[in-house]
């Protein structure tokens, strides 16, 4: 098998060499697109990387490095100091994080460059005909508004030690006057281990809401966790009420009031069992908030929850399918979130599935979004989380990788992000662009209704443009620039 791969790689290298006329090339790439190991980029692309961002924001960029020779090479990547237009020089290590996209097996679509391993300036091997994608995470909260430039340098040497001419790619960075707040407008979710609740809360003091999953089900009810008594009998209710009151008291002692937690008893269900439990919880303590993530069987089932549920988190695809049901629940005057859960997750496009979900949430006036699932935890299935999807029929859904189960040696991080995880972060920040402009429009309505009307038209046009072209990963960057310029003009 290895001999066949080497032969195929050399054949690919000859094709690349005929096209690019070099021993290796460096091509800027859209970081939101999946990089397939089997595909060959046989076209010229941009010669530079252009990035526009707000202050205190993360941005992503990528370059594809291709070995066009028939010899294995050793390469390394470095970034020059960042130079501001006024001559100020900034240490690039405080702005750029260099990662290498490692190929993993994804269910149904094969080998993709998804795990983003911290690389820095360490050398890496690249075989003949192989494509390695380098990922740049750009973040420096100290950068002020202005224009900056840097250069990415790629050094290469043959197996005999011969050094090849260094390839460089310019990076043009524009930082706007706008600043992304530390607390983002969009609510999104993370998974907690409740056996260590105090520790988890202590580590995540920044969280606005702690969503306490209870893992009840219509079939198993509470699975006997509240005593060996029948569900909803007086004896069971007494034990549950005592536990619930103690939980509220304990959370209060930790500084977590009613506005910072919600109970999540049943997953994707509003069956009779949830209805009975919701009424019981309301009778015990009406201040406790409840969360639900299902339309159930429709209005006949969800209408009875009108005064019981405080956060409705409805599946994105179900909202599209049942638009009329969604309109009804929107009138309940509760928090509205959304999420998605399609398998296999790695086969979903990072851009349309992850990054655009917050855009769809904004369009529907929802203030929360998430997806299944962030991370299984190393104990979920030893040695299989989640590098090799062939070990499960529908693959693994996590958007980060664990170092303890990694096929890669020498990792310096316990948790390795993926392209999908970075796409999600970009989408959360996109939401803030939309939110900030919407807030500015609302403020301007009283003083300059015409300017507010024009800005609202632009906002709606850009949302429609991005969501109307979910396969075009380039649209979002121009849309963000237009949104930013509109916001600057409106708040001048």
Short mmCIF file of C-alpha atoms in Angstrom, two decimals:
data_model
loop_
_atom_site.label_atom_id
_atom_site.label_comp_id
_atom_site.label_asym_id
_atom_site.label_seq_id
_atom_site.Cartn_x
_atom_site.Cartn_y
_atom_site.Cartn_z
CA UNK A 1 0.00 0.00 0.00
CA UNK A 2 2.80 2.43 0.87
CA UNK A 3 4.57 1.70 -2.43
CA UNK A 4 1.34 2.42 -4.31
CA UNK A 5 0.88 5.71 -2.46
CA UNK A 6 4.45 6.74 -3.28
CA UNK A 7 3.96 5.90 -6.95
CA UNK A 8 0.70 7.87 -7.07
CA UNK A 9 2.38 10.79 -5.31
CA UNK A 10 5.17 10.95 -7.87
CA UNK A 11 2.64 10.90 -10.72
CA UNK A 12 0.79 13.79 -9.10
CA UNK A 13 4.09 15.62 -8.61
CA UNK A 14 4.83 15.43 -12.35
CA UNK A 15 1.46 16.99 -13.13
CA UNK A 16 2.10 19.76 -10.61
CA UNK A 17 5.60 20.34 -12.00
CA UNK A 18 4.26 20.71 -15.55
CA UNK A 19 1.71 23.24 -14.33
CA UNK A 20 3.65 25.32 -11.81
CA UNK A 21 7.23 24.93 -13.18
CA UNK A 22 8.62 24.77 -9.63
CA UNK A 23 9.78 22.15 -7.16
CA UNK A 24 7.19 23.39 -4.67
CA UNK A 25 4.48 26.04 -4.61
CA UNK A 26 2.59 27.95 -1.93
CA UNK A 27 -0.99 28.93 -2.77
CA UNK A 28 -3.35 30.99 -0.58
CA UNK A 29 -6.52 28.97 0.14
CA UNK A 30 -9.95 29.66 1.56
CA UNK A 31 -9.85 28.19 5.09
CA UNK A 32 -13.59 27.46 5.04
CA UNK A 33 -13.26 24.86 2.27
CA UNK A 34 -12.56 21.21 3.04
CA UNK A 35 -9.11 20.13 1.82
CA UNK A 36 -9.39 16.57 0.48
CA UNK A 37 -6.26 14.46 0.27
CA UNK A 38 -7.44 12.94 -3.01
CA UNK A 39 -8.05 16.26 -4.76
CA UNK A 40 -5.49 18.22 -6.78
CA UNK A 41 -5.70 22.04 -7.07
CA UNK A 42 -4.73 22.56 -10.71
CA UNK A 43 -5.27 26.28 -11.02
CA UNK A 44 -3.51 29.47 -10.12
CA UNK A 45 -4.93 31.27 -7.11
CA UNK A 46 -4.38 34.61 -5.38
CA UNK A 47 -0.78 35.64 -4.77
CA UNK A 48 -1.45 37.26 -1.41
CA UNK A 49 -3.62 36.96 1.68
CA UNK A 50 -5.96 39.85 2.47
CA UNK A 51 -7.64 39.93 5.88
CA UNK A 52 -10.11 42.43 7.31
CA UNK A 53 -11.00 42.20 10.98
CA UNK A 54 -12.25 44.15 13.97
CA UNK A 55 -10.12 44.79 17.00
CA UNK A 56 -10.15 41.92 19.54
CA UNK A 57 -11.30 39.48 16.83
CA UNK A 58 -9.96 36.13 15.65
CA UNK A 59 -9.46 35.57 11.92
CA UNK A 60 -8.28 32.58 9.90
CA UNK A 61 -6.21 32.20 6.76
CA UNK A 62 -4.65 29.25 4.99
CA UNK A 63 -2.03 28.34 2.40
CA UNK A 64 -1.56 25.10 0.49
CA UNK A 65 2.01 23.90 0.10
CA UNK A 66 2.53 21.36 -2.69
CA UNK A 67 5.63 19.26 -3.32
CA UNK A 68 5.95 19.27 -7.11
CA UNK A 69 9.18 17.24 -7.14
CA UNK A 70 9.85 13.51 -7.06
CA UNK A 71 11.84 13.85 -3.84
CA UNK A 72 10.63 14.06 -0.25
CA UNK A 73 11.27 17.45 1.35
CA UNK A 74 11.60 18.95 4.78
CA UNK A 75 9.84 22.30 5.20
CA UNK A 76 9.20 24.97 7.79
CA UNK A 77 7.01 28.05 7.94
CA UNK A 78 7.75 31.39 9.58
CA UNK A 79 6.04 34.75 9.70
CA UNK A 80 7.89 38.05 9.50
CA UNK A 81 7.29 40.83 12.05
CA UNK A 82 4.00 42.65 11.48
CA UNK A 83 4.62 46.14 10.12
CA UNK A 84 2.03 48.89 10.56
CA UNK A 85 1.68 51.56 7.91
CA UNK A 86 3.16 54.15 10.32
CA UNK A 87 6.34 52.08 10.67
CA UNK A 88 5.48 50.37 13.98
CA UNK A 89 6.92 46.83 14.14
CA UNK A 90 5.08 44.09 16.06
CA UNK A 91 6.35 40.66 17.05
CA UNK A 92 4.49 38.22 14.76
CA UNK A 93 4.34 35.57 17.50
CA UNK A 94 1.89 37.83 19.35
CA UNK A 95 -0.44 37.92 16.35
CA UNK A 96 -0.07 34.71 14.30
CA UNK A 97 -0.47 31.09 15.40
CA UNK A 98 0.80 28.65 12.79
CA UNK A 99 -0.95 25.26 12.58
CA UNK A 100 -0.69 22.34 10.18
CA UNK A 101 -3.85 20.63 8.95
CA UNK A 102 -3.41 16.90 9.59
CA UNK A 103 -5.32 14.42 7.43
CA UNK A 104 -7.94 12.31 9.23
CA UNK A 105 -10.36 9.70 7.95
CA UNK A 106 -13.92 11.08 7.76
CA UNK A 107 -16.97 8.88 7.31
CA UNK A 108 -18.29 8.82 3.72
CA UNK A 109 -15.87 11.38 2.27
CA UNK A 110 -12.43 9.89 2.98
CA UNK A 111 -9.24 11.63 4.06
CA UNK A 112 -9.57 15.34 4.86
CA UNK A 113 -7.20 17.91 6.38
CA UNK A 114 -9.18 18.71 9.52
CA UNK A 115 -7.13 18.43 12.73
CA UNK A 116 -5.19 21.68 13.16
CA UNK A 117 -1.94 20.74 14.90
CA UNK A 118 0.18 23.46 16.48
CA UNK A 119 3.22 23.74 14.20
CA UNK A 120 5.03 27.02 14.79
CA UNK A 121 8.39 27.04 13.02
CA UNK A 122 9.04 23.31 13.53
CA UNK A 123 10.02 21.41 10.40
CA UNK A 124 7.67 18.88 8.81
CA UNK A 125 8.00 16.29 6.04
CA UNK A 126 6.15 16.51 2.73
CA UNK A 127 6.11 13.65 0.24
CA UNK A 128 6.23 13.99 -3.58
CA UNK A 129 2.86 15.18 -4.89
CA UNK A 130 1.53 15.79 -1.38
CA UNK A 131 -0.45 18.86 -0.36
CA UNK A 132 0.00 20.22 3.16
CA UNK A 133 -2.27 23.01 4.33
CA UNK A 134 -0.91 25.55 6.78
CA UNK A 135 -3.49 27.34 8.89
CA UNK A 136 -2.97 30.80 10.37
CA UNK A 137 -4.99 31.95 13.37
CA UNK A 138 -4.71 35.73 13.58
CA UNK A 139 -5.44 37.32 16.94
CA UNK A 140 -3.91 40.19 18.86
CA UNK A 141 -6.26 42.27 21.05
CA UNK A 142 -3.60 45.00 21.23
CA UNK A 143 -3.76 45.81 17.52
CA UNK A 144 -5.27 49.24 16.91
CA UNK A 145 -7.11 50.39 13.81
CA UNK A 146 -4.94 50.63 10.72
CA UNK A 147 -3.20 48.73 7.93
CA UNK A 148 -0.53 46.09 8.59
CA UNK A 149 1.69 43.90 6.45
CA UNK A 150 3.66 40.72 7.01
CA UNK A 151 5.13 37.93 4.92
CA UNK A 152 4.85 34.17 5.29
CA UNK A 153 8.11 32.45 4.42
CA UNK A 154 8.27 28.77 3.47
CA UNK A 155 11.71 27.13 3.57
CA UNK A 156 12.37 23.78 1.91
CA UNK A 157 15.26 21.36 1.58
CA UNK A 158 15.63 18.11 -0.36
CA UNK A 159 16.44 14.77 1.23
CA UNK A 160 20.13 15.31 0.32
CA UNK A 161 20.21 18.56 2.34
CA UNK A 162 20.06 20.94 -0.63
CA UNK A 163 18.17 24.13 0.26
CA UNK A 164 15.69 25.51 -2.25
CA UNK A 165 14.83 29.21 -2.75
CA UNK A 166 12.46 30.46 -0.07
CA UNK A 167 8.88 31.12 -1.16
CA UNK A 168 7.04 34.06 0.43
CA UNK A 169 3.41 35.16 0.50
CA UNK A 170 2.37 38.71 1.50
CA UNK A 171 -0.26 39.12 4.22
CA UNK A 172 -2.23 42.39 4.13
CA UNK A 173 -4.17 43.01 7.32
CA UNK A 174 -6.71 45.75 7.88
CA UNK A 175 -7.94 46.33 11.42
CA UNK A 176 -11.09 48.43 11.66
CA UNK A 177 -12.03 50.95 14.34
CA UNK A 178 -14.79 48.64 15.56
CA UNK A 179 -13.94 46.44 18.52
CA UNK A 180 -15.42 43.01 19.23
CA UNK A 181 -16.67 42.88 22.85
CA UNK A 182 -15.35 40.25 25.24
CA UNK A 183 -18.92 39.02 25.75
CA UNK A 184 -20.33 38.02 22.38
CA UNK A 185 -24.07 38.52 21.72
CA UNK A 186 -24.73 34.97 20.49
CA UNK A 187 -25.39 32.32 23.12
CA UNK A 188 -23.79 28.97 22.36
CA UNK A 189 -23.31 25.72 24.25
CA UNK A 190 -20.61 23.54 25.79
CA UNK A 191 -20.76 20.14 27.49
CA UNK A 192 -20.33 19.87 31.29
CA UNK A 193 -19.32 16.93 33.48
CA UNK A 194 -21.70 17.23 36.43
CA UNK A 195 -19.75 14.91 38.71
CA UNK A 196 -17.35 17.84 38.98
CA UNK A 197 -19.92 20.61 38.86
CA UNK A 198 -18.17 22.96 41.26
CA UNK A 199 -14.87 22.63 39.45
CA UNK A 200 -16.47 23.14 36.06
CA UNK A 201 -18.32 26.25 37.18
CA UNK A 202 -15.13 27.58 38.73
CA UNK A 203 -13.30 27.14 35.44
CA UNK A 204 -16.11 28.71 33.40
CA UNK A 205 -17.09 31.78 35.34
CA UNK A 206 -17.37 33.60 32.01
CA UNK A 207 -20.47 31.56 31.01
CA UNK A 208 -23.72 33.51 30.87
CA UNK A 209 -25.89 30.41 31.28
CA UNK A 210 -25.14 26.94 32.63
CA UNK A 211 -27.35 24.41 30.88
CA UNK A 212 -27.79 21.49 33.28
CA UNK A 213 -28.55 18.32 31.30
CA UNK A 214 -30.51 15.71 33.29
CA UNK A 215 -30.69 12.94 30.67
CA UNK A 216 -34.29 11.90 31.38
CA UNK A 217 -36.20 9.94 28.74
CA UNK A 218 -39.80 8.93 28.11
CA UNK A 219 -38.85 5.25 28.32
CA UNK A 220 -36.50 5.24 31.32
CA UNK A 221 -37.76 8.37 33.07
CA UNK A 222 -35.01 9.30 35.59
CA UNK A 223 -33.33 5.86 35.34
CA UNK A 224 -33.84 5.42 39.09
CA UNK A 225 -31.59 8.30 40.12
CA UNK A 226 -34.17 9.66 42.57
CA UNK A 227 -34.75 6.48 44.46
CA UNK A 228 -36.25 3.10 43.84
CA UNK A 229 -39.80 4.49 43.67
CA UNK A 230 -42.21 4.90 40.78
CA UNK A 231 -41.96 8.00 38.60
CA UNK A 232 -44.20 10.88 39.67
CA UNK A 233 -45.56 9.20 42.80
CA UNK A 234 -45.78 11.36 45.92
CA UNK A 235 -42.64 9.66 47.29
CA UNK A 236 -40.71 10.38 44.08
CA UNK A 237 -41.88 14.00 43.98
CA UNK A 238 -40.75 14.51 47.58
CA UNK A 239 -37.22 13.24 46.84
CA UNK A 240 -36.98 15.23 43.60
CA UNK A 241 -38.22 18.44 45.25
CA UNK A 242 -35.62 18.10 48.01
CA UNK A 243 -32.84 17.58 45.45
CA UNK A 244 -34.01 20.52 43.33
CA UNK A 245 -34.13 22.92 46.26
CA UNK A 246 -30.66 21.83 47.36
CA UNK A 247 -29.35 22.34 43.83
CA UNK A 248 -30.72 25.89 43.66
CA UNK A 249 -29.23 26.69 47.09
CA UNK A 250 -25.87 25.24 46.11
CA UNK A 251 -25.75 27.17 42.83
CA UNK A 252 -26.65 30.36 44.69
CA UNK A 253 -23.70 29.76 47.05
CA UNK A 254 -21.49 29.49 43.97
CA UNK A 255 -22.81 32.84 42.73
CA UNK A 256 -25.08 31.31 40.09
CA UNK A 257 -28.55 32.86 40.31
CA UNK A 258 -31.74 31.92 38.46
CA UNK A 259 -30.71 34.02 35.46
CA UNK A 260 -27.53 31.99 34.95
CA UNK A 261 -28.75 28.42 34.75
CA UNK A 262 -31.51 26.41 33.10
CA UNK A 263 -32.59 22.79 33.43
CA UNK A 264 -32.44 20.57 30.35
CA UNK A 265 -34.36 17.44 31.46
CA UNK A 266 -35.27 15.73 28.15
CA UNK A 267 -33.29 15.76 24.91
CA UNK A 268 -35.30 16.31 21.70
CA UNK A 269 -38.55 15.45 23.44
CA UNK A 270 -41.60 17.27 24.80
CA UNK A 271 -43.49 14.08 25.60
CA UNK A 272 -46.02 13.74 28.41
CA UNK A 273 -43.23 12.90 30.85
CA UNK A 274 -41.57 16.28 30.24
CA UNK A 275 -44.89 18.08 30.55
CA UNK A 276 -45.57 16.46 33.92
CA UNK A 277 -42.04 17.24 35.12
CA UNK A 278 -42.17 20.84 33.89
CA UNK A 279 -45.39 21.46 35.82
CA UNK A 280 -43.84 19.88 38.92
CA UNK A 281 -40.73 22.08 38.66
CA UNK A 282 -42.90 25.17 38.27
CA UNK A 283 -44.83 24.22 41.42
CA UNK A 284 -41.61 23.68 43.39
CA UNK A 285 -39.84 26.83 42.24
CA UNK A 286 -41.39 28.97 39.46
CA UNK A 287 -38.14 30.94 39.04
CA UNK A 288 -36.23 27.96 37.62
CA UNK A 289 -35.83 28.23 33.86
CA UNK A 290 -36.48 25.26 31.55
CA UNK A 291 -34.99 24.40 28.17
CA UNK A 292 -36.52 22.36 25.33
CA UNK A 293 -35.18 21.45 21.89
CA UNK A 294 -38.07 19.87 20.02
CA UNK A 295 -41.28 20.75 18.19
CA UNK A 296 -42.58 17.38 19.32
CA UNK A 297 -45.50 16.23 17.21
CA UNK A 298 -46.56 19.78 16.44
CA UNK A 299 -48.88 22.39 17.98
CA UNK A 300 -51.02 19.84 19.81
CA UNK A 301 -47.93 18.89 21.81
CA UNK A 302 -45.93 22.11 22.12
CA UNK A 303 -48.78 24.56 22.80
CA UNK A 304 -49.24 23.17 26.34
CA UNK A 305 -45.64 24.23 27.09
CA UNK A 306 -46.31 27.87 26.29
CA UNK A 307 -45.95 29.03 29.90
CA UNK A 308 -43.47 26.35 30.95
CA UNK A 309 -40.42 26.64 28.66
CA UNK A 310 -38.05 29.62 28.90
CA UNK A 311 -35.52 28.67 26.19
CA UNK A 312 -36.60 27.01 22.94
CA UNK A 313 -33.63 25.63 20.99
CA UNK A 314 -35.11 24.23 17.77
CA UNK A 315 -33.24 22.27 15.14
CA UNK A 316 -32.29 24.42 12.15
CA UNK A 317 -33.49 21.94 9.52
CA UNK A 318 -36.75 21.38 11.43
CA UNK A 319 -37.40 25.13 11.46
CA UNK A 320 -37.05 25.18 7.68
CA UNK A 321 -39.41 22.20 7.40
CA UNK A 322 -41.98 23.55 9.88
CA UNK A 323 -41.85 27.32 9.34
CA UNK A 324 -45.42 27.82 10.58
CA UNK A 325 -44.71 25.96 13.83
CA UNK A 326 -41.66 28.15 14.37
CA UNK A 327 -43.76 31.32 13.95
CA UNK A 328 -46.15 30.11 16.63
CA UNK A 329 -43.38 29.43 19.17
CA UNK A 330 -41.70 32.76 18.36
CA UNK A 331 -44.81 34.44 19.71
CA UNK A 332 -44.34 32.74 23.08
CA UNK A 333 -41.98 35.58 24.07
CA UNK A 334 -39.14 33.32 25.22
CA UNK A 335 -35.48 33.01 24.33
CA UNK A 336 -35.08 31.44 20.89
CA UNK A 337 -32.00 29.40 20.00
CA UNK A 338 -31.18 26.94 17.24
CA UNK A 339 -28.88 23.96 16.66
CA UNK A 340 -28.13 21.28 14.09
CA UNK A 341 -27.31 17.59 14.23
CA UNK A 342 -26.58 15.84 10.92
CA UNK A 343 -24.38 12.75 10.59
CA UNK A 344 -21.67 12.26 9.58
CA UNK A 345 -20.53 15.67 10.83
CA UNK A 346 -17.11 15.70 9.15
CA UNK A 347 -18.83 15.25 5.80
CA UNK A 348 -20.71 18.53 6.35
CA UNK A 349 -19.18 21.63 4.81
CA UNK A 350 -17.44 23.74 7.49
CA UNK A 351 -18.75 26.91 5.86
CA UNK A 352 -22.44 26.18 5.26
CA UNK A 353 -23.01 23.82 8.20
CA UNK A 354 -20.98 25.53 10.94
CA UNK A 355 -20.17 29.10 9.95
CA UNK A 356 -23.53 30.02 8.44
CA UNK A 357 -25.67 28.66 11.29
CA UNK A 358 -25.24 31.90 13.32
CA UNK A 359 -26.22 33.85 10.18
CA UNK A 360 -29.44 31.85 9.94
CA UNK A 361 -30.04 32.40 13.65
CA UNK A 362 -29.67 36.16 13.19
CA UNK A 363 -32.04 36.17 10.22
CA UNK A 364 -34.70 34.53 12.40
CA UNK A 365 -34.03 36.83 15.40
CA UNK A 366 -32.61 33.96 17.47
CA UNK A 367 -29.95 34.81 20.04
CA UNK A 368 -28.43 31.36 20.56
CA UNK A 369 -26.99 28.61 18.36
CA UNK A 370 -25.07 25.37 18.71
CA UNK A 371 -24.56 21.90 17.29
CA UNK A 372 -24.04 18.28 18.34
CA UNK A 373 -21.35 17.84 19.65
CA UNK A 374 -18.19 19.64 20.74
CA UNK A 375 -16.17 16.80 22.27
CA UNK A 376 -16.90 13.26 23.43
CA UNK A 377 -14.22 13.11 26.08
CA UNK A 378 -11.31 10.69 26.02
CA UNK A 379 -13.21 8.07 28.00
CA UNK A 380 -16.01 7.76 25.44
CA UNK A 381 -14.38 5.13 23.26
CA UNK A 382 -10.68 4.58 24.06
CA UNK A 383 -8.32 5.22 21.18
CA UNK A 384 -11.05 6.36 18.81
CA UNK A 385 -11.77 9.96 19.70
CA UNK A 386 -12.15 11.18 17.02
CA UNK A 387 -9.20 10.73 14.63
CA UNK A 388 -10.46 7.76 12.63
CA UNK A 389 -14.12 7.77 11.66
CA UNK A 390 -13.97 4.30 10.15
CA UNK A 391 -14.36 2.95 13.71
CA UNK A 392 -18.01 4.10 13.77
CA UNK A 393 -20.74 3.73 11.11
CA UNK A 394 -21.58 7.43 11.08
CA UNK A 395 -18.22 8.77 12.20
CA UNK A 396 -17.39 10.97 15.17
CA UNK A 397 -19.11 14.31 15.65
CA UNK A 398 -16.60 16.17 17.83
CA UNK A 399 -14.98 19.34 16.50
CA UNK A 400 -11.78 18.98 18.51
CA UNK A 401 -9.26 16.15 18.79
CA UNK A 402 -7.70 14.60 21.89
CA UNK A 403 -3.92 14.29 22.11
CA UNK A 404 -4.05 11.03 24.11
CA UNK A 405 -5.68 9.20 21.22
CA UNK A 406 -3.63 10.92 18.52
CA UNK A 407 -1.70 9.10 15.77
CA UNK A 408 0.60 12.15 15.70
CA UNK A 409 3.60 12.15 18.02
CA UNK A 410 5.12 15.13 19.79
CA UNK A 411 1.92 17.15 20.24
CA UNK A 412 2.18 20.07 22.65
CA UNK A 413 -1.56 20.62 23.16
CA UNK A 414 -4.10 18.41 24.93
CA UNK A 415 -6.93 19.63 22.72
CA UNK A 416 -6.39 20.14 18.98
CA UNK A 417 -8.93 22.29 17.09
CA UNK A 418 -10.41 21.37 13.73
CA UNK A 419 -11.32 23.34 10.63
CA UNK A 420 -14.96 22.96 11.67
CA UNK A 421 -14.29 24.37 15.14
CA UNK A 422 -12.54 27.40 13.66
CA UNK A 423 -15.41 27.88 11.17
CA UNK A 424 -17.83 27.91 14.10
CA UNK A 425 -15.82 30.59 15.90
CA UNK A 426 -15.81 32.68 12.72
CA UNK A 427 -19.60 32.34 12.53
CA UNK A 428 -20.04 33.47 16.14
CA UNK A 429 -17.97 36.56 15.37
CA UNK A 430 -19.92 37.13 12.14
CA UNK A 431 -23.05 37.22 14.27
CA UNK A 432 -21.50 40.04 16.29
CA UNK A 433 -20.98 42.07 13.10
CA UNK A 434 -24.68 41.67 12.29
CA UNK A 435 -25.75 42.35 15.87
CA UNK A 436 -23.66 45.52 16.22
CA UNK A 437 -25.04 46.96 12.98
CA UNK A 438 -28.60 46.06 14.02
CA UNK A 439 -28.11 47.83 17.36
CA UNK A 440 -26.69 50.91 15.62
CA UNK A 441 -29.69 50.96 13.26
CA UNK A 442 -32.07 50.83 16.22
CA UNK A 443 -30.28 53.74 17.88
CA UNK A 444 -30.19 55.81 14.67
CA UNK A 445 -33.90 55.31 14.00
CA UNK A 446 -34.88 58.17 16.31
CA UNK A 447 -32.33 60.71 15.04
CA UNK A 448 -31.84 59.86 11.36
CA UNK A 449 -34.56 57.57 10.07
CA UNK A 450 -33.33 57.73 6.47
CA UNK A 451 -29.81 56.65 7.38
CA UNK A 452 -31.27 53.88 9.52
CA UNK A 453 -33.51 52.75 6.67
CA UNK A 454 -30.60 52.65 4.21
CA UNK A 455 -28.42 50.75 6.65
CA UNK A 456 -31.20 48.24 7.33
CA UNK A 457 -31.56 47.67 3.60
CA UNK A 458 -27.83 46.95 3.32
CA UNK A 459 -27.93 44.64 6.34
CA UNK A 460 -30.81 42.65 4.90
CA UNK A 461 -29.19 42.49 1.48
CA UNK A 462 -25.93 41.11 2.87
CA UNK A 463 -27.67 38.50 5.01
CA UNK A 464 -29.68 37.38 2.00
CA UNK A 465 -26.58 37.40 -0.19
CA UNK A 466 -24.55 35.20 2.16
CA UNK A 467 -27.36 32.78 2.99
CA UNK A 468 -28.54 32.71 -0.62
CA UNK A 469 -25.15 31.37 -1.73
CA UNK A 470 -24.20 28.79 0.92
CA UNK A 471 -21.67 27.10 -1.37
CA UNK A 472 -19.68 30.27 -2.05
CA UNK A 473 -17.12 30.59 0.75
CA UNK A 474 -15.85 33.93 -0.56
CA UNK A 475 -19.09 35.92 -0.21
CA UNK A 476 -18.84 36.24 3.54
CA UNK A 477 -15.60 38.22 3.48
CA UNK A 478 -16.93 40.94 1.18
CA UNK A 479 -20.20 40.99 3.11
CA UNK A 480 -18.34 41.57 6.38
CA UNK A 481 -16.43 44.45 4.80
CA UNK A 482 -19.68 46.05 3.59
CA UNK A 483 -21.30 45.57 6.99
CA UNK A 484 -18.31 47.15 8.71
CA UNK A 485 -18.22 50.15 6.38
CA UNK A 486 -21.98 50.63 6.86
CA UNK A 487 -21.58 50.52 10.63
CA UNK A 488 -18.71 53.01 10.56
CA UNK A 489 -20.72 55.39 8.40
CA UNK A 490 -23.81 55.09 10.59
CA UNK A 491 -21.88 55.72 13.84
CA UNK A 492 -19.48 58.34 12.48
#
